[in-house]
Protein backbone atom coordinates (compact mmCIF):
# COMPACT_ATOMS: atom_id res chain seq x y z
CA UNK A 1 0.00 0.00 0.00
CA UNK A 2 1.47 3.34 -1.04
CA UNK A 3 2.67 5.51 1.78
CA UNK A 4 1.04 8.86 2.22
CA UNK A 5 2.31 12.15 3.50
CA UNK A 6 1.10 13.52 6.84
CA UNK A 7 2.17 16.67 8.59
CA UNK A 8 1.47 17.79 12.14
CA UNK A 9 2.79 19.92 14.95
CA UNK A 10 4.59 17.71 17.46
CA UNK A 11 5.64 19.35 20.74
CA UNK A 12 5.76 22.74 19.06
CA UNK A 13 7.67 21.65 15.94
CA UNK A 14 6.18 21.03 12.52
CA UNK A 15 7.02 17.48 11.44
CA UNK A 16 6.34 15.40 8.32
CA UNK A 17 6.11 11.67 7.93
CA UNK A 18 5.31 9.09 5.28
CA UNK A 19 2.85 6.58 6.66
CA UNK A 20 0.90 3.56 5.52
CA UNK A 21 -2.87 4.04 5.93
CA UNK A 22 -2.92 1.21 8.49
CA UNK A 23 -0.12 2.71 10.56
CA UNK A 24 -1.08 3.62 14.13
CA UNK A 25 -0.09 6.98 15.53
CA UNK A 26 1.97 5.45 18.34
CA UNK A 27 4.21 3.69 15.81
CA UNK A 28 4.78 6.86 13.80
CA UNK A 29 5.68 8.76 16.97
CA UNK A 30 8.04 6.08 18.26
CA UNK A 31 9.57 4.60 15.14
CA UNK A 32 9.49 7.30 12.47
CA UNK A 33 9.85 10.35 14.71
CA UNK A 34 12.00 8.55 17.32
CA UNK A 35 10.17 9.84 20.38
CA UNK A 36 10.00 6.74 22.52
CA UNK A 37 8.52 8.32 25.65
CA UNK A 38 5.06 7.30 24.48
CA UNK A 39 4.81 3.64 25.41
CA UNK A 40 3.07 0.69 23.83
CA UNK A 41 1.30 -1.34 26.51
CA UNK A 42 -1.79 -3.35 25.75
CA UNK A 43 -2.29 -2.18 22.13
CA UNK A 44 -6.03 -2.48 22.69
CA UNK A 45 -6.94 0.97 24.10
CA UNK A 46 -7.20 -0.23 27.69
CA UNK A 47 -3.98 0.63 29.50
CA UNK A 48 -3.31 4.26 28.54
CA UNK A 49 0.50 3.93 28.31
CA UNK A 50 0.27 5.33 24.76
CA UNK A 51 -1.77 8.40 25.78
CA UNK A 52 -0.91 11.58 23.88
CA UNK A 53 -2.54 14.99 23.65
CA UNK A 54 -4.21 15.41 20.25
CA UNK A 55 -5.71 18.83 19.54
CA UNK A 56 -6.10 19.47 23.26
CA UNK A 57 -7.66 16.10 24.10
CA UNK A 58 -6.19 12.98 25.65
CA UNK A 59 -6.31 10.03 23.26
CA UNK A 60 -4.81 6.58 23.11
CA UNK A 61 -2.41 6.67 20.19
CA UNK A 62 -2.59 2.90 19.65
CA UNK A 63 -6.15 3.37 18.44
CA UNK A 64 -5.76 6.42 16.20
CA UNK A 65 -4.47 6.12 12.64
CA UNK A 66 -1.50 8.32 11.82
CA UNK A 67 -3.51 9.57 8.84
CA UNK A 68 -6.03 10.96 11.32
CA UNK A 69 -3.38 13.12 12.99
CA UNK A 70 -2.69 15.00 9.75
CA UNK A 71 -2.91 18.72 10.42
CA UNK A 72 -3.20 18.30 14.17
CA UNK A 73 -1.42 19.68 17.23
CA UNK A 74 0.18 16.83 19.11
CA UNK A 75 1.93 16.79 22.47
CA UNK A 76 3.76 13.82 23.97
CA UNK A 77 5.51 13.43 27.31
CA UNK A 78 8.67 14.86 25.71
CA UNK A 79 6.81 18.13 25.23
CA UNK A 80 6.03 18.67 28.92
CA UNK A 81 9.37 19.99 30.17
CA UNK A 82 10.61 23.33 28.86
CA UNK A 83 13.77 25.43 29.17
CA UNK A 84 12.90 26.21 32.77
CA UNK A 85 12.82 22.55 33.74
CA UNK A 86 10.30 19.83 34.41
CA UNK A 87 6.57 20.47 34.24
CA UNK A 88 4.66 20.66 37.54
CA UNK A 89 3.11 17.22 36.97
CA UNK A 90 6.56 15.70 36.44
CA UNK A 91 7.91 17.36 39.61
CA UNK A 92 4.89 16.16 41.54
CA UNK A 93 5.33 12.53 40.41
CA UNK A 94 8.93 12.67 41.66
CA UNK A 95 7.99 14.35 44.92
CA UNK A 96 5.12 12.00 45.74
CA UNK A 97 6.86 8.89 44.43
CA UNK A 98 4.04 8.44 41.91
CA UNK A 99 5.79 5.64 40.08
CA UNK A 100 7.62 2.40 40.66
CA UNK A 101 8.64 0.64 37.45
CA UNK A 102 7.79 3.74 35.41
CA UNK A 103 6.27 2.03 32.39
CA UNK A 104 2.87 3.70 32.74
CA UNK A 105 4.33 7.06 33.78
CA UNK A 106 4.54 8.85 30.40
CA UNK A 107 0.84 8.14 29.84
CA UNK A 108 0.03 9.17 33.41
CA UNK A 109 1.93 12.45 33.00
CA UNK A 110 0.44 13.52 29.69
CA UNK A 111 -3.05 12.56 30.90
CA UNK A 112 -2.57 14.42 34.21
CA UNK A 113 -1.34 17.44 32.23
CA UNK A 114 -4.60 17.55 30.26
CA UNK A 115 -6.86 16.53 33.15
CA UNK A 116 -5.65 19.43 35.30
CA UNK A 117 -6.56 21.83 32.51
CA UNK A 118 -10.01 20.28 32.25
CA UNK A 119 -10.43 20.34 36.03
CA UNK A 120 -7.83 22.55 37.76
CA UNK A 121 -9.08 21.92 41.30
CA UNK A 122 -10.28 18.31 41.41
CA UNK A 123 -11.42 16.24 44.36
CA UNK A 124 -9.77 12.89 44.98
CA UNK A 125 -12.76 11.13 43.45
CA UNK A 126 -12.59 13.33 40.36
CA UNK A 127 -8.88 12.54 39.99
CA UNK A 128 -9.61 8.82 40.16
CA UNK A 129 -12.34 9.21 37.55
CA UNK A 130 -10.26 11.50 35.33
CA UNK A 131 -7.23 9.20 35.45
CA UNK A 132 -9.24 5.99 35.08
CA UNK A 133 -8.06 5.41 31.50
CA UNK A 134 -4.51 4.80 32.69
CA UNK A 135 -3.54 1.55 34.35
CA UNK A 136 -0.62 1.11 36.76
CA UNK A 137 0.34 -2.38 37.90
CA UNK A 138 2.83 -1.29 40.60
CA UNK A 139 1.70 1.56 42.78
CA UNK A 140 -1.86 0.81 43.76
CA UNK A 141 -2.55 4.37 42.55
CA UNK A 142 -2.32 6.08 45.97
CA UNK A 143 0.81 8.03 45.15
CA UNK A 144 -0.34 8.75 41.62
CA UNK A 145 -3.47 10.39 43.04
CA UNK A 146 -1.30 12.30 45.54
CA UNK A 147 0.99 13.44 42.73
CA UNK A 148 -1.95 14.79 40.74
CA UNK A 149 -3.21 16.58 43.87
CA UNK A 150 0.23 18.11 44.44
CA UNK A 151 0.52 19.15 40.79
CA UNK A 152 -2.92 20.75 41.01
CA UNK A 153 -1.80 22.82 44.01
CA UNK A 154 1.44 23.88 42.29
CA UNK A 155 -0.37 24.86 39.12
CA UNK A 156 -3.02 26.78 41.08
CA UNK A 157 -0.34 28.78 42.89
CA UNK A 158 1.56 29.54 39.69
CA UNK B 1 -0.89 -5.24 16.51
CA UNK B 2 -1.49 -3.47 13.23
CA UNK B 3 -4.56 -3.85 11.01
CA UNK B 4 -4.23 -5.54 7.65
CA UNK B 5 -3.87 -3.27 4.64
CA UNK B 6 -6.70 -1.01 3.55
CA UNK B 7 -7.19 2.15 1.57
CA UNK B 8 -8.00 5.25 3.58
CA UNK B 9 -10.52 7.79 2.32
CA UNK B 10 -11.63 10.99 3.97
CA UNK B 11 -15.26 12.00 3.48
CA UNK B 12 -15.95 15.72 3.40
CA UNK B 13 -19.76 15.66 3.68
CA UNK B 14 -22.63 13.24 4.29
CA UNK B 15 -23.29 13.12 0.54
CA UNK B 16 -19.61 12.41 -0.10
CA UNK B 17 -19.61 9.59 2.48
CA UNK B 18 -22.65 7.98 0.82
CA UNK B 19 -21.03 8.29 -2.62
CA UNK B 20 -17.80 6.76 -1.34
CA UNK B 21 -19.69 3.87 0.30
CA UNK B 22 -21.13 3.18 -3.16
CA UNK B 23 -17.81 3.58 -4.97
CA UNK B 24 -15.77 1.25 -2.73
CA UNK B 25 -17.01 -2.28 -2.32
CA UNK B 26 -17.05 -3.70 1.24
CA UNK B 27 -16.00 -0.36 2.67
CA UNK B 28 -16.60 0.57 6.31
CA UNK B 29 -17.20 3.96 7.87
CA UNK B 30 -14.60 5.00 10.43
CA UNK B 31 -16.26 6.91 13.28
CA UNK B 32 -14.41 7.05 16.63
CA UNK B 33 -12.64 3.84 15.67
CA UNK B 34 -12.48 2.44 19.19
CA UNK B 35 -14.50 -0.64 18.30
CA UNK B 36 -13.57 -1.01 14.63
CA UNK B 37 -9.79 -0.53 14.85
CA UNK B 38 -9.36 -3.08 17.67
CA UNK B 39 -11.41 -5.55 15.61
CA UNK B 40 -9.22 -4.85 12.58
CA UNK B 41 -6.05 -5.42 14.63
CA UNK B 42 -7.40 -8.86 15.59
CA UNK B 43 -8.47 -9.55 11.97
CA UNK B 44 -12.10 -9.89 13.07
CA UNK B 45 -12.68 -7.23 10.44
CA UNK B 46 -10.62 -6.64 7.30
CA UNK B 47 -12.40 -3.99 5.27
CA UNK B 48 -10.43 -3.11 2.11
CA UNK B 49 -11.55 0.52 2.39
CA UNK B 50 -12.07 2.80 5.38
CA UNK B 51 -14.06 5.98 4.92
CA UNK B 52 -13.18 8.42 7.69
CA UNK B 53 -16.19 10.56 8.64
CA UNK B 54 -14.46 12.45 11.46
CA UNK B 55 -14.08 15.57 9.35
CA UNK B 56 -17.82 15.99 8.68
CA UNK B 57 -18.90 18.88 10.88
CA UNK B 58 -22.62 18.46 10.11
CA UNK B 59 -22.54 15.11 11.93
CA UNK B 60 -21.55 16.75 15.23
CA UNK B 61 -23.40 18.68 17.87
CA UNK B 62 -26.52 18.65 20.02
CA UNK B 63 -29.52 20.94 19.53
CA UNK B 64 -32.96 21.33 21.05
CA UNK B 65 -35.95 21.43 18.68
CA UNK B 66 -39.13 21.85 20.71
CA UNK B 67 -39.52 18.70 22.79
CA UNK B 68 -36.89 16.79 20.84
CA UNK B 69 -33.13 16.69 21.33
CA UNK B 70 -31.24 16.11 18.09
CA UNK B 71 -27.79 14.57 18.53
CA UNK B 72 -25.33 14.37 15.64
CA UNK B 73 -24.11 10.81 15.16
CA UNK B 74 -20.44 11.84 15.47
CA UNK B 75 -20.94 13.54 18.82
CA UNK B 76 -18.40 12.01 21.22
CA UNK B 77 -19.17 10.46 24.60
CA UNK B 78 -17.43 13.33 26.38
CA UNK B 79 -19.47 15.85 24.40
CA UNK B 80 -22.62 14.07 25.62
CA UNK B 81 -21.38 14.31 29.22
CA UNK B 82 -20.55 18.02 28.89
CA UNK B 83 -23.77 18.97 27.06
CA UNK B 84 -25.91 21.39 29.09
CA UNK B 85 -28.91 20.49 26.93
CA UNK B 86 -28.58 16.82 27.90
CA UNK B 87 -27.77 17.55 31.54
CA UNK B 88 -30.97 19.54 31.76
CA UNK B 89 -33.32 17.66 29.46
CA UNK B 90 -32.04 14.09 29.18
CA UNK B 91 -29.72 13.23 32.08
CA UNK B 92 -30.11 9.51 31.33
CA UNK B 93 -27.78 9.94 28.34
CA UNK B 94 -25.23 11.80 30.46
CA UNK B 95 -25.35 9.09 33.12
CA UNK B 96 -24.92 6.35 30.52
CA UNK B 97 -22.05 8.11 28.73
CA UNK B 98 -20.18 8.60 32.03
CA UNK B 99 -20.05 4.81 32.39
CA UNK B 100 -18.75 4.14 28.87
CA UNK B 101 -15.07 3.11 28.68
CA UNK B 102 -12.63 5.70 30.06
CA UNK B 103 -11.81 9.42 29.55
CA UNK B 104 -9.48 8.94 26.57
CA UNK B 105 -11.81 6.54 24.78
CA UNK B 106 -14.75 8.90 25.42
CA UNK B 107 -12.85 11.62 23.53
CA UNK B 108 -12.93 9.47 20.39
CA UNK B 109 -15.94 7.15 20.73
CA UNK B 110 -19.18 8.49 19.27
CA UNK B 111 -22.84 7.87 20.04
CA UNK B 112 -23.56 7.03 16.40
CA UNK B 113 -20.71 4.56 16.19
CA UNK B 114 -21.84 2.93 19.40
CA UNK B 115 -25.43 2.60 18.13
CA UNK B 116 -24.56 1.41 14.62
CA UNK B 117 -21.63 -0.92 15.42
CA UNK B 118 -23.69 -3.90 16.57
CA UNK B 119 -21.75 -5.25 19.54
CA UNK B 120 -24.32 -6.31 22.17
CA UNK B 121 -21.97 -4.79 24.78
CA UNK B 122 -22.36 -1.28 23.36
CA UNK B 123 -24.33 0.84 25.83
CA UNK B 124 -26.27 3.34 23.71
CA UNK B 125 -28.52 0.91 21.80
CA UNK B 126 -30.41 0.01 25.00
CA UNK B 127 -30.49 3.68 26.02
CA UNK B 128 -32.03 4.52 22.65
CA UNK B 129 -34.65 1.79 23.19
CA UNK B 130 -35.48 3.09 26.67
CA UNK B 131 -35.79 6.65 25.35
CA UNK B 132 -37.86 5.52 22.34
CA UNK B 133 -35.38 7.36 20.10
CA UNK B 134 -35.71 7.95 16.38
CA UNK B 135 -32.71 7.34 14.15
CA UNK B 136 -32.19 9.51 11.09
CA UNK B 137 -30.53 7.60 8.26
CA UNK B 138 -29.28 9.00 4.97
CA UNK B 139 -28.70 6.90 1.87
CA UNK B 140 -28.52 7.27 -1.90
CA UNK B 141 -32.33 7.66 -1.98
CA UNK B 142 -32.41 10.38 0.64
CA UNK B 143 -33.45 10.45 4.27
CA UNK B 144 -35.50 7.97 6.26
CA UNK B 145 -36.41 7.85 9.90
CA UNK B 146 -36.49 4.64 11.84
CA UNK B 147 -37.52 3.97 15.40
CA UNK B 148 -34.74 2.55 17.57
CA UNK B 149 -37.32 -0.09 18.45
CA UNK B 150 -36.84 -2.56 15.60
CA UNK B 151 -33.43 -1.27 14.47
CA UNK B 152 -31.33 -3.80 16.38
CA UNK B 153 -31.65 -7.20 14.74
CA UNK B 154 -28.75 -9.25 16.08
CA UNK B 155 -25.04 -9.22 16.81
CA UNK B 156 -23.38 -6.92 14.24
CA UNK B 157 -26.72 -6.86 12.46
CA UNK B 158 -29.10 -3.93 12.28
CA UNK B 159 -31.46 -2.22 9.89
CA UNK B 160 -28.77 0.04 8.41
CA UNK B 161 -28.88 -0.58 4.66
CA UNK B 162 -25.90 -0.69 2.31
CA UNK B 163 -24.63 2.79 1.57
CA UNK B 164 -26.65 4.21 4.46
CA UNK B 165 -25.16 6.35 7.16
CA UNK B 166 -26.59 7.11 10.60
CA UNK B 167 -26.76 10.89 10.69
CA UNK B 168 -28.69 11.87 13.80
CA UNK B 169 -30.34 10.45 16.90
CA UNK B 170 -33.50 12.12 18.17
CA UNK B 171 -34.61 11.63 21.75
CA UNK B 172 -37.51 13.21 23.61
CA UNK B 173 -37.00 15.73 26.39
CA UNK B 174 -37.58 14.00 29.76
CA UNK B 175 -40.50 15.93 31.28
CA UNK B 176 -42.02 16.27 34.71
CA UNK B 177 -43.61 12.99 35.77
CA UNK B 178 -41.09 11.04 33.74
CA UNK B 179 -38.23 9.31 35.54
CA UNK B 180 -35.24 7.36 34.42
CA UNK B 181 -32.88 4.85 35.95
CA UNK B 182 -29.59 3.49 34.71
CA UNK B 183 -27.73 0.56 36.19
CA UNK B 184 -24.65 -1.06 34.74
CA UNK B 185 -22.53 -3.78 36.28
CA UNK B 186 -18.98 -3.95 34.99
CA UNK B 187 -15.90 -5.66 36.33
CA UNK B 188 -13.68 -2.61 35.97
CA UNK B 189 -13.36 0.74 34.22
CA UNK B 190 -13.15 0.24 30.49
CA UNK B 191 -14.85 -3.14 30.43
CA UNK B 192 -18.14 -3.82 28.73
CA UNK B 193 -21.15 -4.40 30.92
CA UNK B 194 -21.78 -7.77 32.49
CA UNK B 195 -25.33 -6.47 32.25
CA UNK B 196 -26.91 -3.06 32.00
CA UNK B 197 -30.42 -1.70 32.09
CA UNK B 198 -31.76 1.75 31.26
CA UNK B 199 -35.41 2.29 32.27
CA UNK B 200 -37.81 5.15 31.57
CA UNK B 201 -41.11 5.44 33.46
CA UNK B 202 -43.97 7.86 32.80
CA UNK B 203 -46.31 8.32 35.73
CA UNK B 204 -49.87 9.60 35.79
CA UNK B 205 -50.37 10.35 39.46
CA UNK B 206 -49.30 7.08 41.08
CA UNK B 207 -50.14 4.99 38.04
CA UNK B 208 -47.49 3.89 35.57
CA UNK B 209 -48.77 5.26 32.26
CA UNK B 210 -45.87 3.85 30.28
CA UNK B 211 -42.56 2.12 30.93
CA UNK B 212 -39.67 1.01 28.79
CA UNK B 213 -37.16 -1.46 30.21
CA UNK B 214 -34.13 -2.05 28.00
CA UNK B 215 -31.16 -4.37 28.46
CA UNK B 216 -27.48 -4.28 27.46
CA UNK B 217 -25.27 -7.32 26.84
CA UNK B 218 -27.66 -10.02 27.97
CA UNK B 219 -28.86 -11.00 24.49
CA UNK B 220 -27.43 -11.05 20.93
CA UNK B 221 -28.41 -7.36 20.73
CA UNK B 222 -29.94 -4.65 22.89
CA UNK B 223 -33.54 -5.62 23.71
CA UNK B 224 -36.69 -4.37 25.42
CA UNK B 225 -38.17 -6.57 28.14
CA UNK B 226 -41.73 -6.14 26.91
CA UNK B 227 -43.34 -8.84 29.06
CA UNK B 228 -41.89 -7.11 32.12
CA UNK B 229 -43.16 -3.74 30.90
CA UNK B 230 -46.65 -5.19 30.43
CA UNK B 231 -46.76 -6.27 34.06
CA UNK B 232 -46.09 -2.73 35.26
CA UNK B 233 -47.94 -0.61 32.69
CA UNK B 234 -51.25 0.77 33.98
CA UNK B 235 -50.50 -0.26 37.57
CA UNK B 236 -49.44 1.37 40.79
CA UNK B 237 -45.97 -0.15 40.99
CA UNK B 238 -45.03 -1.83 44.27
CA UNK B 239 -42.29 -4.23 45.35
CA UNK B 240 -44.34 -7.33 44.51
CA UNK B 241 -44.95 -6.10 40.96
CA UNK B 242 -41.26 -5.22 40.55
CA UNK B 243 -40.40 -8.82 41.53
CA UNK B 244 -42.86 -10.16 38.94
CA UNK B 245 -41.34 -7.85 36.30
CA UNK B 246 -37.80 -8.90 37.27
CA UNK B 247 -38.80 -12.54 36.73
CA UNK B 248 -39.93 -11.61 33.21
CA UNK B 249 -36.62 -9.80 32.61
CA UNK B 250 -34.78 -12.92 33.72
CA UNK B 251 -36.83 -15.01 31.29
CA UNK B 252 -36.00 -12.81 28.31
CA UNK B 253 -32.22 -12.74 28.95
CA UNK B 254 -30.20 -14.81 26.48
CA UNK B 255 -26.55 -13.87 27.11
CA UNK B 256 -23.43 -15.49 25.71
CA UNK B 257 -21.18 -17.08 28.29
CA UNK B 258 -17.73 -15.51 28.49
CA UNK B 259 -15.15 -14.40 31.07
CA UNK B 260 -17.72 -12.02 32.57
CA UNK B 261 -19.86 -14.92 33.67
CA UNK B 262 -22.03 -17.84 32.70
CA UNK B 263 -25.54 -17.64 31.29
CA UNK B 264 -27.33 -17.95 34.63
CA UNK B 265 -25.19 -15.33 36.40
CA UNK B 266 -25.46 -12.81 33.60
CA UNK B 267 -29.23 -13.32 33.32
CA UNK B 268 -29.67 -12.73 37.03
CA UNK B 269 -27.51 -9.62 36.79
CA UNK B 270 -29.71 -8.40 33.92
CA UNK B 271 -32.76 -8.83 36.14
CA UNK B 272 -31.04 -7.11 39.06
CA UNK B 273 -29.95 -4.13 36.94
CA UNK B 274 -33.55 -3.78 35.72
CA UNK B 275 -34.87 -4.01 39.28
CA UNK B 276 -32.53 -1.22 40.45
CA UNK B 277 -33.31 0.98 37.45
CA UNK B 278 -37.07 0.56 37.87
CA UNK B 279 -36.79 1.67 41.51
CA UNK B 280 -34.58 4.65 40.61
CA UNK B 281 -36.85 5.68 37.75
CA UNK B 282 -39.92 5.41 39.94
CA UNK B 283 -38.41 7.54 42.67
CA UNK B 284 -37.39 10.17 40.17
CA UNK B 285 -40.75 10.23 38.40
CA UNK B 286 -42.48 10.77 41.72
CA UNK B 287 -40.25 13.83 42.15
Short mmCIF file of C-alpha atoms in Angstrom, two decimals, chain A residues 1 4 20-24 27 42-48 51-52 54 56-60 62-65 67-68 70 107 111 114 118 125 129-135, chain B residues 1-8 10 30-35 37-38 41 43 48 50 52 54 76 78-79 81 97-99 101-108 188-191:
data_model
loop_
_atom_site.label_atom_id
_atom_site.label_comp_id
_atom_site.label_asym_id
_atom_site.label_seq_id
_atom_site.Cartn_x
_atom_site.Cartn_y
_atom_site.Cartn_z
CA UNK A 1 0.00 0.00 0.00
CA UNK A 4 1.04 8.86 2.22
CA UNK A 20 0.90 3.56 5.52
CA UNK A 21 -2.87 4.04 5.93
CA UNK A 22 -2.92 1.21 8.49
CA UNK A 23 -0.12 2.71 10.56
CA UNK A 24 -1.08 3.62 14.13
CA UNK A 27 4.21 3.69 15.81
CA UNK A 42 -1.79 -3.35 25.75
CA UNK A 43 -2.29 -2.18 22.13
CA UNK A 44 -6.03 -2.48 22.69
CA UNK A 45 -6.94 0.97 24.10
CA UNK A 46 -7.20 -0.23 27.69
CA UNK A 47 -3.98 0.63 29.50
CA UNK A 48 -3.31 4.26 28.54
CA UNK A 51 -1.77 8.40 25.78
CA UNK A 52 -0.91 11.58 23.88
CA UNK A 54 -4.21 15.41 20.25
CA UNK A 56 -6.10 19.47 23.26
CA UNK A 57 -7.66 16.10 24.10
CA UNK A 58 -6.19 12.98 25.65
CA UNK A 59 -6.31 10.03 23.26
CA UNK A 60 -4.81 6.58 23.11
CA UNK A 62 -2.59 2.90 19.65
CA UNK A 63 -6.15 3.37 18.44
CA UNK A 64 -5.76 6.42 16.20
CA UNK A 65 -4.47 6.12 12.64
CA UNK A 67 -3.51 9.57 8.84
CA UNK A 68 -6.03 10.96 11.32
CA UNK A 70 -2.69 15.00 9.75
CA UNK A 107 0.84 8.14 29.84
CA UNK A 111 -3.05 12.56 30.90
CA UNK A 114 -4.60 17.55 30.26
CA UNK A 118 -10.01 20.28 32.25
CA UNK A 125 -12.76 11.13 43.45
CA UNK A 129 -12.34 9.21 37.55
CA UNK A 130 -10.26 11.50 35.33
CA UNK A 131 -7.23 9.20 35.45
CA UNK A 132 -9.24 5.99 35.08
CA UNK A 133 -8.06 5.41 31.50
CA UNK A 134 -4.51 4.80 32.69
CA UNK A 135 -3.54 1.55 34.35
CA UNK B 1 -0.89 -5.24 16.51
CA UNK B 2 -1.49 -3.47 13.23
CA UNK B 3 -4.56 -3.85 11.01
CA UNK B 4 -4.23 -5.54 7.65
CA UNK B 5 -3.87 -3.27 4.64
CA UNK B 6 -6.70 -1.01 3.55
CA UNK B 7 -7.19 2.15 1.57
CA UNK B 8 -8.00 5.25 3.58
CA UNK B 10 -11.63 10.99 3.97
CA UNK B 30 -14.60 5.00 10.43
CA UNK B 31 -16.26 6.91 13.28
CA UNK B 32 -14.41 7.05 16.63
CA UNK B 33 -12.64 3.84 15.67
CA UNK B 34 -12.48 2.44 19.19
CA UNK B 35 -14.50 -0.64 18.30
CA UNK B 37 -9.79 -0.53 14.85
CA UNK B 38 -9.36 -3.08 17.67
CA UNK B 41 -6.05 -5.42 14.63
CA UNK B 43 -8.47 -9.55 11.97
CA UNK B 48 -10.43 -3.11 2.11
CA UNK B 50 -12.07 2.80 5.38
CA UNK B 52 -13.18 8.42 7.69
CA UNK B 54 -14.46 12.45 11.46
CA UNK B 76 -18.40 12.01 21.22
CA UNK B 78 -17.43 13.33 26.38
CA UNK B 79 -19.47 15.85 24.40
CA UNK B 81 -21.38 14.31 29.22
CA UNK B 97 -22.05 8.11 28.73
CA UNK B 98 -20.18 8.60 32.03
CA UNK B 99 -20.05 4.81 32.39
CA UNK B 101 -15.07 3.11 28.68
CA UNK B 102 -12.63 5.70 30.06
CA UNK B 103 -11.81 9.42 29.55
CA UNK B 104 -9.48 8.94 26.57
CA UNK B 105 -11.81 6.54 24.78
CA UNK B 106 -14.75 8.90 25.42
CA UNK B 107 -12.85 11.62 23.53
CA UNK B 108 -12.93 9.47 20.39
CA UNK B 188 -13.68 -2.61 35.97
CA UNK B 189 -13.36 0.74 34.22
CA UNK B 190 -13.15 0.24 30.49
CA UNK B 191 -14.85 -3.14 30.43
#
